[in-house]
Coordinates of C-alpha atoms in Angstrom, one line a residue:
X1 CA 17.8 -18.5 14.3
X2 CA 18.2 -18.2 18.1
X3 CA 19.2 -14.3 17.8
X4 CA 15.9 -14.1 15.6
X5 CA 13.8 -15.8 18.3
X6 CA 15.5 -13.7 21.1
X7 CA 14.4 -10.3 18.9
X8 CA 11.1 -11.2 18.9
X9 CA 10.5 -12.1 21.8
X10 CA 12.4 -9.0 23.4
X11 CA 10.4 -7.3 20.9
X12 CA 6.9 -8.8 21.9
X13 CA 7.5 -7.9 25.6
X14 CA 9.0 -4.3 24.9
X15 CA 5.6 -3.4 23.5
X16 CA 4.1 -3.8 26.9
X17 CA 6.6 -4.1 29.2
X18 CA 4.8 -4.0 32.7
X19 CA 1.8 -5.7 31.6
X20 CA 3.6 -8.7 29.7
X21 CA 6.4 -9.2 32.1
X22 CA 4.0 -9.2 35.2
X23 CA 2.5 -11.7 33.1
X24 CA 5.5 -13.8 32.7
X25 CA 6.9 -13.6 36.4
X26 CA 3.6 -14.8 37.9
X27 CA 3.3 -17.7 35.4
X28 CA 6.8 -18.4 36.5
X29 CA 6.3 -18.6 40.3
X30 CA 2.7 -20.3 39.4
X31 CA 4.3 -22.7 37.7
X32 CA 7.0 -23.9 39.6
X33 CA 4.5 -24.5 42.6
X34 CA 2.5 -26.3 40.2
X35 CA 6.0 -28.3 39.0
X36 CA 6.9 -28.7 42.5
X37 CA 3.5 -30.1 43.5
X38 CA 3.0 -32.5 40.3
X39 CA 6.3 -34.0 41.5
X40 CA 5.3 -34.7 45.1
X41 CA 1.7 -36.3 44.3
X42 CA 3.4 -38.4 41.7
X43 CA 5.8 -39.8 44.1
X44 CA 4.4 -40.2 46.9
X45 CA 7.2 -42.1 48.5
X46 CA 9.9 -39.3 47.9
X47 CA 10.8 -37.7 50.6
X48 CA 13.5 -35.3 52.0
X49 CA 14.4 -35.1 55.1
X50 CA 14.5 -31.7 57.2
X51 CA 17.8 -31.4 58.0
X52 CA 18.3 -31.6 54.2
X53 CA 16.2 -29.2 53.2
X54 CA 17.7 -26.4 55.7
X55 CA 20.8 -27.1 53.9
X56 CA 19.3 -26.8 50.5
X57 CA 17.3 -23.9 50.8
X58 CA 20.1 -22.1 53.5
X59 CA 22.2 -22.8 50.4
X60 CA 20.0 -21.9 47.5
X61 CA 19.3 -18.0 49.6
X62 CA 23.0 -17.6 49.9
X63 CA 23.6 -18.1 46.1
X64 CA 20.8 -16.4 44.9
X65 CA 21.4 -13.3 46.7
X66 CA 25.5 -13.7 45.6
X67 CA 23.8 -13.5 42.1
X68 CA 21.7 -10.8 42.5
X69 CA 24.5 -8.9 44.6
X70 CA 27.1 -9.5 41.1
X71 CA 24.2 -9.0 38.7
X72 CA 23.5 -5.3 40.3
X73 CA 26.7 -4.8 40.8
X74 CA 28.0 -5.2 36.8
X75 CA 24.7 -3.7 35.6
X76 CA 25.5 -0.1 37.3
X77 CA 29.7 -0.9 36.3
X78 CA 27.8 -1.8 32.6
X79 CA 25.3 1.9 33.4
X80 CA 28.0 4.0 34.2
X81 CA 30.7 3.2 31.6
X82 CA 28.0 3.7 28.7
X83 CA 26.6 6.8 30.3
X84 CA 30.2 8.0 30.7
X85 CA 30.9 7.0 27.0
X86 CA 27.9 8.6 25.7
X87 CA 25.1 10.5 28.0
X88 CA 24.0 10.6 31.2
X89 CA 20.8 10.3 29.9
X90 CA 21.3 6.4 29.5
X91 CA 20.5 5.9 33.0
X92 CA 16.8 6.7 31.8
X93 CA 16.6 3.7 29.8
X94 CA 17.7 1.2 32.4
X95 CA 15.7 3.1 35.4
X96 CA 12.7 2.7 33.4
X97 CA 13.7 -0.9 32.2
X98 CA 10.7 -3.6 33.4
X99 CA 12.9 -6.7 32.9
X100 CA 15.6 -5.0 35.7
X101 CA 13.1 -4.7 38.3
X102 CA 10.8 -7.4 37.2
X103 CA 14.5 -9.4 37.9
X104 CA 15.3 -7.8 41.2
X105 CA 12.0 -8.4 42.2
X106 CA 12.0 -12.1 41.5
X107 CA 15.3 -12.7 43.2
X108 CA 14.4 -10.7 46.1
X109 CA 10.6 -12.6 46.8
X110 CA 12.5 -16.0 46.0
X111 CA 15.3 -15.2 48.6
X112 CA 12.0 -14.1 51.5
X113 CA 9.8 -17.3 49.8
X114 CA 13.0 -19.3 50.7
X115 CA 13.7 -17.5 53.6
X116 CA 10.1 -18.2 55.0
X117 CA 10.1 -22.0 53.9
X118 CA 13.2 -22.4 56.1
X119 CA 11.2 -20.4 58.6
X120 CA 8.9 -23.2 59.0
X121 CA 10.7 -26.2 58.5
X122 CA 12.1 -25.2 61.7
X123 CA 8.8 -24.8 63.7
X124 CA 6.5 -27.8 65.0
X125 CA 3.5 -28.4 62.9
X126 CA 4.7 -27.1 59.4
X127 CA 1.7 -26.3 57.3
X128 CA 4.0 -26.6 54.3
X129 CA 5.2 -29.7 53.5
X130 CA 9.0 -30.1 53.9
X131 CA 9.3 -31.8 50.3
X132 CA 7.0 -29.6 48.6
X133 CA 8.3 -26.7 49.7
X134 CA 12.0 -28.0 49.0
X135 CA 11.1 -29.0 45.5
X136 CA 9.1 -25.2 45.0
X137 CA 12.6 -23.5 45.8
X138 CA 14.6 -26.0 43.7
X139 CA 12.5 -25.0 40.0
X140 CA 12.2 -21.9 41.1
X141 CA 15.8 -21.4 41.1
X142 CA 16.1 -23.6 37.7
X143 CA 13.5 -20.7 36.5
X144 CA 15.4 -18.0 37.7
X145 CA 18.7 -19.3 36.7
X146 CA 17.0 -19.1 33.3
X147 CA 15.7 -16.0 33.7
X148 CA 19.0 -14.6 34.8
X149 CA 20.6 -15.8 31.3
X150 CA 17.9 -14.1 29.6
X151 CA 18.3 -11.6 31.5
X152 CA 21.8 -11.1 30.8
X153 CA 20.9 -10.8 27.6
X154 CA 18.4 -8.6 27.4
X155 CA 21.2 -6.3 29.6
X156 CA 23.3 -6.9 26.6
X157 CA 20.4 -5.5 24.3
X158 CA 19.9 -2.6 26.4
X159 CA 23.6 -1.2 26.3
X160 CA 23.7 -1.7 22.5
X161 CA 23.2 2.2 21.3
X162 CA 21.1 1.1 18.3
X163 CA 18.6 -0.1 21.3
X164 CA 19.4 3.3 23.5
X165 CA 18.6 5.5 20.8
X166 CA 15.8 3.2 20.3
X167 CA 13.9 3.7 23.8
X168 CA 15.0 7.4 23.9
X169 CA 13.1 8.1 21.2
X170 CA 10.1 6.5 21.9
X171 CA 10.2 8.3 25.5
X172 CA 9.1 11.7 22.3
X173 CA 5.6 12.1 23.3
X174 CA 3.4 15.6 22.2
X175 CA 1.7 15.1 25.5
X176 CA 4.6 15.2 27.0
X177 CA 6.3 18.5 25.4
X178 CA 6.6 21.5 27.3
X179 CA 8.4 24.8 26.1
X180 CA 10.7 24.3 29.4
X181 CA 12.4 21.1 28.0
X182 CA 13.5 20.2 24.2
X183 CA 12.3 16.9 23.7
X184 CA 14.9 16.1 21.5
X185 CA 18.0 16.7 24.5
X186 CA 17.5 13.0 25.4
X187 CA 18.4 11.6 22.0
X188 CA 21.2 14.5 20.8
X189 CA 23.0 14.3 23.7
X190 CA 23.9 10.4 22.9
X191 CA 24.4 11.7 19.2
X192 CA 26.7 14.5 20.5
X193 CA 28.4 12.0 22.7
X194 CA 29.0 9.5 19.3
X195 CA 30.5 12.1 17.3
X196 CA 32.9 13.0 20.2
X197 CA 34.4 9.1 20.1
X198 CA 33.9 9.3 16.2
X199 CA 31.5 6.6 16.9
X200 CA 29.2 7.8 13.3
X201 CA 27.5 4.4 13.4
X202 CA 25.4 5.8 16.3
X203 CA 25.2 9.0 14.9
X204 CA 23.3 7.9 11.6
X205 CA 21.6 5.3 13.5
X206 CA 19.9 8.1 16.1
X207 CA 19.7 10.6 13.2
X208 CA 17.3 8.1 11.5
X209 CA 15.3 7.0 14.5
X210 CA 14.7 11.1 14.7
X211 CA 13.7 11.7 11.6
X212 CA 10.9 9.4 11.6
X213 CA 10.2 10.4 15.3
X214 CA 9.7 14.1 14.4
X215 CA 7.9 13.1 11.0
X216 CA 5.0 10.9 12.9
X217 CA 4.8 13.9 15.7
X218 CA 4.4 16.6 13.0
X219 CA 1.6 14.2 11.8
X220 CA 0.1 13.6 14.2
X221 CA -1.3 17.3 14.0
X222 CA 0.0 19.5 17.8
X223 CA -1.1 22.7 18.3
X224 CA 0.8 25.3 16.0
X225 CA 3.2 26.3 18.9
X226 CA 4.4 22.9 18.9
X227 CA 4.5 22.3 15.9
X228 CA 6.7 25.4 15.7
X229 CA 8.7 24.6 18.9
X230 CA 9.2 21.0 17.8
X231 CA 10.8 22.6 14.5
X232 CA 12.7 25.0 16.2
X233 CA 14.6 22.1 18.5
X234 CA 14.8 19.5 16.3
X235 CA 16.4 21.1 13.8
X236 CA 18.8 23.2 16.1
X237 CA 20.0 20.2 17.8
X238 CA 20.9 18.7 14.3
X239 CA 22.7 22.0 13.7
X240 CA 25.1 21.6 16.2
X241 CA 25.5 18.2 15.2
X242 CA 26.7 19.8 11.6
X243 CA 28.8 22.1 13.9
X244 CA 30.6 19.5 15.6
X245 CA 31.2 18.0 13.0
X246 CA 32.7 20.7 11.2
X247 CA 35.2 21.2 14.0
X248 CA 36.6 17.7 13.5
X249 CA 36.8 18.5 9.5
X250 CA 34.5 15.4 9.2
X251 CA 33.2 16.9 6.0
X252 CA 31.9 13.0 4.8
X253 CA 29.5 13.4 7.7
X254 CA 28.5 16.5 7.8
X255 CA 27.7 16.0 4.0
X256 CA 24.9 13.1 5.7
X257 CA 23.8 16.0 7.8
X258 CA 22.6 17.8 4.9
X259 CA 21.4 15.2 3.5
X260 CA 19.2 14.4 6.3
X261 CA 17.6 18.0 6.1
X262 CA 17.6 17.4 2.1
X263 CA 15.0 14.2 3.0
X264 CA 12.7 16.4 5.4
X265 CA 12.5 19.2 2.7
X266 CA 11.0 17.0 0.7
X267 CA 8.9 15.6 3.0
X268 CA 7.6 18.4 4.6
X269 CA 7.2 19.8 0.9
X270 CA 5.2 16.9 0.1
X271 CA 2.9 17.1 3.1
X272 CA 3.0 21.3 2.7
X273 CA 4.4 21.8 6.3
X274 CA 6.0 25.5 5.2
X275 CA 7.1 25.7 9.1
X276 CA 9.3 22.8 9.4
X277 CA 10.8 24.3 6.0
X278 CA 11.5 27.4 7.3
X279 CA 13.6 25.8 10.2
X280 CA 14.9 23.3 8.0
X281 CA 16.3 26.2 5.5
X282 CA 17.9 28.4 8.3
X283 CA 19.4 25.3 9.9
X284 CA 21.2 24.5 6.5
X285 CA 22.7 27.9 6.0
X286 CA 24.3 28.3 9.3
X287 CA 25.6 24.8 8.5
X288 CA 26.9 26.0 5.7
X289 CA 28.1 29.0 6.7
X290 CA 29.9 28.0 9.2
X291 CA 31.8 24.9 6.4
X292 CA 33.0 28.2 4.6
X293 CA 35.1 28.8 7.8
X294 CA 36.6 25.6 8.2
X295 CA 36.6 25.8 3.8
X296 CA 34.9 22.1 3.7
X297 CA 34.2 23.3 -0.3
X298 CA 32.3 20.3 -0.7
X299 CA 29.8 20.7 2.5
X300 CA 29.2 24.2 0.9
X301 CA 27.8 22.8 -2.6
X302 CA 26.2 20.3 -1.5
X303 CA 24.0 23.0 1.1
X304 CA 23.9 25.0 -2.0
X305 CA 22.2 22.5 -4.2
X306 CA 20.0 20.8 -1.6
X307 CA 18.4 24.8 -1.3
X308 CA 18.1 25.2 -5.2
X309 CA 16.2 21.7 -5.3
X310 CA 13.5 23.2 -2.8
X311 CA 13.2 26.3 -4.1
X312 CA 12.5 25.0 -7.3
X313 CA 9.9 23.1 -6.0
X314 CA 8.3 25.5 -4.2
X315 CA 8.5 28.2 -7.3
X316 CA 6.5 25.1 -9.6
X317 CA 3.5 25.9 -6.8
X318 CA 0.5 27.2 -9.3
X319 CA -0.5 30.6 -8.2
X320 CA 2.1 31.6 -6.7
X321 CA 2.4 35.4 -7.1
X322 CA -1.2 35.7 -6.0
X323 CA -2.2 36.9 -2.7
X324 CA -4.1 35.0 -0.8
X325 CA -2.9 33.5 2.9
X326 CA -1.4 30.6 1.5
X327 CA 0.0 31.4 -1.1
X328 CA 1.7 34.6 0.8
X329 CA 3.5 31.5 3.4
X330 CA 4.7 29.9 0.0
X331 CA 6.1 32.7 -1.3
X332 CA 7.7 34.3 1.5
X333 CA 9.4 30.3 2.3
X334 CA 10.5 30.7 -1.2
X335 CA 12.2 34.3 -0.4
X336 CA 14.1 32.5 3.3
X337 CA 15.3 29.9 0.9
X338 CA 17.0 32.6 -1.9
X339 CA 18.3 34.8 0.7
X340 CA 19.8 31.8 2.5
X341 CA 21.4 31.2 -0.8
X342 CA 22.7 34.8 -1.0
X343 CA 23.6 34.4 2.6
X344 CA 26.3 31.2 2.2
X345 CA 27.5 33.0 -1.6
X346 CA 28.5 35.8 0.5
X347 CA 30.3 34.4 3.1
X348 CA 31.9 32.1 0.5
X349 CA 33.4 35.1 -0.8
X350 CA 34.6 36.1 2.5
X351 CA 36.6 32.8 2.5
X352 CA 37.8 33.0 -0.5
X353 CA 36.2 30.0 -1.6
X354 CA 35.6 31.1 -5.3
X355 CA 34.1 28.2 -6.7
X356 CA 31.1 28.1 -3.9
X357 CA 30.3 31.7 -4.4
X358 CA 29.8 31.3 -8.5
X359 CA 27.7 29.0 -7.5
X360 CA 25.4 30.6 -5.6
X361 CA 25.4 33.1 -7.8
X362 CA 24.5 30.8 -10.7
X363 CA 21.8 29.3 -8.6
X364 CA 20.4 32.6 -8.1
X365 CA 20.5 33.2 -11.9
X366 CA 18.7 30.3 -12.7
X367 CA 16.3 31.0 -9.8
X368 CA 15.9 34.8 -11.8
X369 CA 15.4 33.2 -15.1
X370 CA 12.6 31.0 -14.0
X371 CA 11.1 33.1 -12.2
X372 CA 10.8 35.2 -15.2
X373 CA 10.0 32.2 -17.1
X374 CA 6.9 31.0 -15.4
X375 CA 5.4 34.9 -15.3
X376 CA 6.0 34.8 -11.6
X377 CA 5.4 38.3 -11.1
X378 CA 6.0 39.8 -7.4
X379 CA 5.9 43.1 -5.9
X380 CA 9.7 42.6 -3.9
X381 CA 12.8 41.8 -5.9
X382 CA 13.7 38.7 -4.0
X383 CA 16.5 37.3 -6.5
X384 CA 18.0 40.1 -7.7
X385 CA 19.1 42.0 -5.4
X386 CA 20.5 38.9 -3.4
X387 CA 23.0 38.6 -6.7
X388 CA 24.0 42.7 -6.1
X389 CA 25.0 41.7 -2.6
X390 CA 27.3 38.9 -3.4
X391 CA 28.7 41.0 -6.1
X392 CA 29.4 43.7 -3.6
X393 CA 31.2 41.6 -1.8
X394 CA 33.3 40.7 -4.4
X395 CA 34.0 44.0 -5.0
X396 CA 34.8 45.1 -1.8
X397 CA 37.3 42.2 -2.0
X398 CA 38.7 43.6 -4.9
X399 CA 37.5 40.1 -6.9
X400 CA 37.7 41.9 -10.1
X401 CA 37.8 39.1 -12.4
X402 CA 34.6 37.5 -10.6
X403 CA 33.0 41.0 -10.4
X404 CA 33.5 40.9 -14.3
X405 CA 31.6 37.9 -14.6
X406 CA 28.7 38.1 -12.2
X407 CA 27.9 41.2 -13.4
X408 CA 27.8 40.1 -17.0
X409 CA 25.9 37.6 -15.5
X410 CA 23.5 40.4 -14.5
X411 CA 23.5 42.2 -18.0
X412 CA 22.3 38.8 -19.4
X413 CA 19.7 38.5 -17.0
X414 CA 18.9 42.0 -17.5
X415 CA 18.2 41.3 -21.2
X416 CA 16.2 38.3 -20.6
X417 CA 14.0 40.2 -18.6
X418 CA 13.7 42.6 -21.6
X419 CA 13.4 39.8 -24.1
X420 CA 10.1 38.1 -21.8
X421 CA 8.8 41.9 -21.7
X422 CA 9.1 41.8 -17.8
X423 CA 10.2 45.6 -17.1
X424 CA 9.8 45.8 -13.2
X425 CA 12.4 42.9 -13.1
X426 CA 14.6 44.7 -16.0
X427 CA 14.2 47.6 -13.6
X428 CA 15.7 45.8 -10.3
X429 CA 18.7 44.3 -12.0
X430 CA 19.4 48.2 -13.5
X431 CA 19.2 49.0 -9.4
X432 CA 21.6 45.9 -8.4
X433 CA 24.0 47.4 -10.9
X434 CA 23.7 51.1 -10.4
X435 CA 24.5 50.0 -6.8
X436 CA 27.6 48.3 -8.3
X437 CA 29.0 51.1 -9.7
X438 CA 28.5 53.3 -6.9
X439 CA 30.2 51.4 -4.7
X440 CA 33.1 50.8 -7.2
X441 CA 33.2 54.5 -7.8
X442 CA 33.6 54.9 -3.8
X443 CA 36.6 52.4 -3.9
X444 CA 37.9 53.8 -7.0
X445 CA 37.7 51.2 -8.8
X446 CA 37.4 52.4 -12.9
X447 CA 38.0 49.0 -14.7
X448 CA 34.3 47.8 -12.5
X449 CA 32.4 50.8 -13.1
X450 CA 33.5 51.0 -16.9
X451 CA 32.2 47.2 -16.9
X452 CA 28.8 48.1 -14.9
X453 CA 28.4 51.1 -17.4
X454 CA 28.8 48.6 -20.1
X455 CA 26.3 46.2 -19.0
X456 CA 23.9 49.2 -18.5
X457 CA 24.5 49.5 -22.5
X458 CA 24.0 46.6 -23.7
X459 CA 20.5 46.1 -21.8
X460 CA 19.8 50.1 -23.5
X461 CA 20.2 48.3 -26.6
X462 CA 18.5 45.2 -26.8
X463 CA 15.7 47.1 -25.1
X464 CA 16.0 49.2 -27.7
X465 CA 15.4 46.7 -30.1
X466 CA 12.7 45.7 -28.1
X467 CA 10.9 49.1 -28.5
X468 CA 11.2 49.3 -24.6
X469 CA 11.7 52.8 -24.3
X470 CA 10.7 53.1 -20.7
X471 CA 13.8 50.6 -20.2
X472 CA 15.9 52.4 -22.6
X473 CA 15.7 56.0 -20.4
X474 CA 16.1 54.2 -17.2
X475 CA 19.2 52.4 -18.7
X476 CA 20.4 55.8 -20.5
X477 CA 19.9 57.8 -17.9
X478 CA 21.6 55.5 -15.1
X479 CA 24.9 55.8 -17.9
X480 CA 25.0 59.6 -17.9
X481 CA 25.0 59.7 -14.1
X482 CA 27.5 57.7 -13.8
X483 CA 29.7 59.7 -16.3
X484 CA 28.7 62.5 -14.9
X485 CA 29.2 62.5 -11.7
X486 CA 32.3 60.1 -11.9
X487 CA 34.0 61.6 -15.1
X488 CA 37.7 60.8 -13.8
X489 CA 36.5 57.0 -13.5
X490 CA 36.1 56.7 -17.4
X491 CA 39.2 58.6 -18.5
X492 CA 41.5 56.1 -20.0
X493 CA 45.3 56.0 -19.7
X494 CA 47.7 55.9 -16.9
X495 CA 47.9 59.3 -16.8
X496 CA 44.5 59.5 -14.4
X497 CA 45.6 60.0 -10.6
X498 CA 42.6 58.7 -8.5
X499 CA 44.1 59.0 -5.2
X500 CA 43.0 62.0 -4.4
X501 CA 39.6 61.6 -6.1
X502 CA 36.5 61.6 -4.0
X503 CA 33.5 62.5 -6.3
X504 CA 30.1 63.1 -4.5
X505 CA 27.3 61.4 -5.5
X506 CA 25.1 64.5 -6.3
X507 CA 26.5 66.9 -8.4
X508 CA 24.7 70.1 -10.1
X509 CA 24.9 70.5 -13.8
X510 CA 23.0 72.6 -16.4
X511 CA 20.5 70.8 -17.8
X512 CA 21.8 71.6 -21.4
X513 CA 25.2 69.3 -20.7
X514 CA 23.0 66.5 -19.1
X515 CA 20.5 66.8 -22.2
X516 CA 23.8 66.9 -24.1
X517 CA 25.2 63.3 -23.4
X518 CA 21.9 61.7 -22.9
X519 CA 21.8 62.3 -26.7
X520 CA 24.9 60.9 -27.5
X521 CA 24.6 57.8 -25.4
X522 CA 21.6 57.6 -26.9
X523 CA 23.2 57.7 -30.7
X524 CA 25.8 55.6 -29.3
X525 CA 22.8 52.7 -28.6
X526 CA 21.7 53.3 -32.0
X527 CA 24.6 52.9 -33.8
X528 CA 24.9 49.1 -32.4
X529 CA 21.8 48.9 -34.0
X530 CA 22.1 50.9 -37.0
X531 CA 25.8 51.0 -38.2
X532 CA 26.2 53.7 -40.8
X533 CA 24.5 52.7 -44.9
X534 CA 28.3 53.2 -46.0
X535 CA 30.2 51.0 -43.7
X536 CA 31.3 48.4 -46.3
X537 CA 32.5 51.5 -48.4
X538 CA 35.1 52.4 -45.5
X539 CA 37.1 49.2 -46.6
X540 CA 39.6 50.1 -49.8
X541 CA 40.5 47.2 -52.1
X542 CA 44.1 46.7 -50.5
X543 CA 42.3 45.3 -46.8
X544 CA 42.8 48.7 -45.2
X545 CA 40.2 50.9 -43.8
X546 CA 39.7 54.4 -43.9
X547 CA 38.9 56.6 -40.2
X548 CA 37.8 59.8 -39.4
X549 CA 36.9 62.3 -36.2

């Protein structure tokens, strides 16, 4: 009950400070004149003696000035140990603290009030009365005595973090941001300080105190450079929190981290701030980015996820492929958050941390097929390609199992596209894998290329069955290059040396040999479709079949 009252009443004068606590201080000297005077007019006969009240009040300076000597003393030991601890920038708190100087100033004017009594005791005709003036120094010290046990407390208050963090963050002001200074150094540096002594309490206190900070100052409406520049810091200052907390493998808390930035996406989605999202989604990949080095597998997923659930929501935005100025921000936000994706799948690869980059890549697909889905029609392959680059990089890290995969992956994506009659995106997944192959074909890789030439086929034939025969050339074609110009790459049997194989990737052929095997590729598609009007007559009745060249 007493703490509550204390809170409150801290509280009450922390919301004015100056004004309230000038308030208090001259009510306190006011009244203990006005105690000190009620005493001597109702008893008249009291009386002390001069010689007494030299003593007294001689005695009275010499304490209080003790107290304020310890007080100062322990508040600078109490200053320095917390700004040693934490940040230098706690000194800001207790230099702008109006309970310490309303407190030095009371003990210093009672000490010269004192000081001044005494003064006149000692001269001839005192115009002070030698009891009233006594009695005004004794309640004024009972006041202060109170006021220093209050004060004590409100010390106490000031050197809990919670309360530091507090004040920091109130000091945020747009009036007072300048491009010179981040306005969030004050507040991190404390935070940077916690998560050196592994003290997380503060660090998800003053993470939450600058959340709602930087929410009520986006609000409020800044200019657009601040609005920007307050973006820009805030969200690289809680990037190298992620950072330093990678380095101490504190994956638990640099999962909060993300989380944090998860609650802003949606907020700033909510209130259609595309900036802050655009800082928000770069800060979260070089988190991430930086987990695959330290593989924190879970950090990774979890940055993964948190970018899937925002791009999501900003694909679900009506008219989105349209091309008006909004619209355009939107869609290009909705680009920064796929390639971050693509980003963090590819440097999971290059840290081996398999299950993070199937992820990425199954976001991506799921991204593609909604896309696709919803008619979301665009002139730049935004998805597609970012899947052909984390497949590269499986293939340069001769992932061949996981090349398998992804690009079957593609193929299917491929003849979804096909299926929804969307042939400019059927086209850019043909692009992502005729880049495959090449690249396979450079490393000399058959068992990938033979795999990329069979994903080609089966997109030829469903597109075929489709009656998509501006697909079906494009996917044709694309197969007789590559067996073409890589012939040695779909040779089977051991018997195929490719270390001394280096095929260009333009070759000159008679157009008769190309036309050649177009056709049969071509009859090869067919035949998936059309198997031959005898094939049940191949079978004899003893289960054996019958086979011919």
């Amino acid at each position: 009950m007493l703490e509550g009252l204390r809170q409150k009443v801290s509280d009450w004068i922390n919301a004015d400070p100056y004004r309230r606590g000038f308030g208090i201080y001259s009510a306190l000297f006011i009244s203990a004149f006005a105690a000190a005077l009620l005493i001597v007019l109702t008893f008249p006969e009291f009386s002390i003696t001069e010689e007494s009240a030299r003593s007294f009040i001689s005695t009275s300076n010499q304490i209080q000035a003790t107290i304020l000597a310890i007080v100062i003393s322990l508040t600078l030991l109490a200053v320095e140990m917390t700004a040693s601890k934490y940040s230098p920038r706690v000194i800001e708190i207790f230099k702008k603290s109006a309970t310490l100087w309303f407190f030095l100033f009371s003990y210093i004017l009672s000490i010269i009030i004192g000081s001044i009594i005494l003064i006149q005791i000692n001269g001839s005709n005192s115009p002070i009365p030698t009891t009233l003036g006594t009695l005004f120094v004794l309640v004024l010290g009972m006041y202060l005595s109170l006021m220093l046990i209050l004060y004590v407390f409100n010390t106490l208050d000031l050197l809990n973090m919670e309360r530091i963090v507090e004040n920091l963050v109130d000091l945020i002001d747009t009036e007072t941001i300048s491009p010179q200074v981040d306005p969030f150094q004050s507040v991190f540096d404390v935070i940077y300080g916690a998560i050196k002594i592994n003290d997380f309490t503060t660090m998800s206190t003053g993470l939450t105190y600058v959340e709602r900070r930087f929410k009520q100052l986006i609000a409020n409406g800044p200019a657009n450079w601040q609005d920007d520049y307050i973006s820009f810091r805030l969200f690289d200052d809680i990037k190298r929190c992620g950072f330093l907390l990678i380095e101490k493998r504190e994956d638990k808390y640099v999962f909060e981290i993300i989380t944090r930035l998860k609650t802003i996406n949606e907020w700033a989605f909510k209130e259609q701030r595309i900036l802050v999202l655009n800082r928000s989604c770069s800060a979260i990949e070089d988190v991430a980015v930086k987990a695959c080095e330290y593989n924190l597998v879970s950090v990774v997923n979890h940055s993964l996820t948190t970018l899937k659930e925002t791009a999501k929501s900003i694909g679900g935005i009506e008219g989105l492929s349209q091309d008006d100025g909004i619209t355009k921000k939107w869609r290009h936000t909705l680009f920064s958050f796929v390639e971050s994706i693509s980003n963090i799948g590819k440097a999971s690869v290059r840290h081996d941390l398999d299950t993070s980059s199937q992820k990425a890549i199954e976001i991506l697909d799921s991204l593609g097929r909604y896309a696709i889905e919803k008619n979301l029609i665009f002139e730049d392959d935004f998805v597609f390609k970012r899947i052909g680059e984390i497949i590269l990089e499986y293939v340069n890290r001769d992932k061949t199992t996981l090349v398998n995969s992804s690009v079957q992956m593609l193929q299917f994506l491929g003849e979804y596209a096909v299926d929804h009659n969307h042939s400019k995106e059927a086209l850019w997944i043909l692009d992502e894998l005729r880049k495959i192959g090449k690249n396979a074909a450079h490393q000399k890789k058959a068992q990938v290329i033979q795999r990329v030439a069979g994903a080609i086929q089966s997109i030829a034939i469903c597109a075929t069955a489709k009656k998509r025969s501006d697909i079906e050339a494009n996917t044709i074609d694309l197969i007789v290059k590559f067996k073409l110009i890589y012939p040695a790459l779909f040779k089977s049997g051991k018997g195929v040396q490719l270390f001394d194989y280096n095929p260009p990737d333009t070759i000159t052929i008679p157009k008769e040999e190309y036309d050649l095997v177009f056709q049969y590729e071509s009859y090869l598609v067919d035949e998936y479709l059309r198997p031959p009007d005898d094939w049940e007559g191949d079978y004899d009745d003893d289960g054996t079949i019958v086979i011919s060249l």
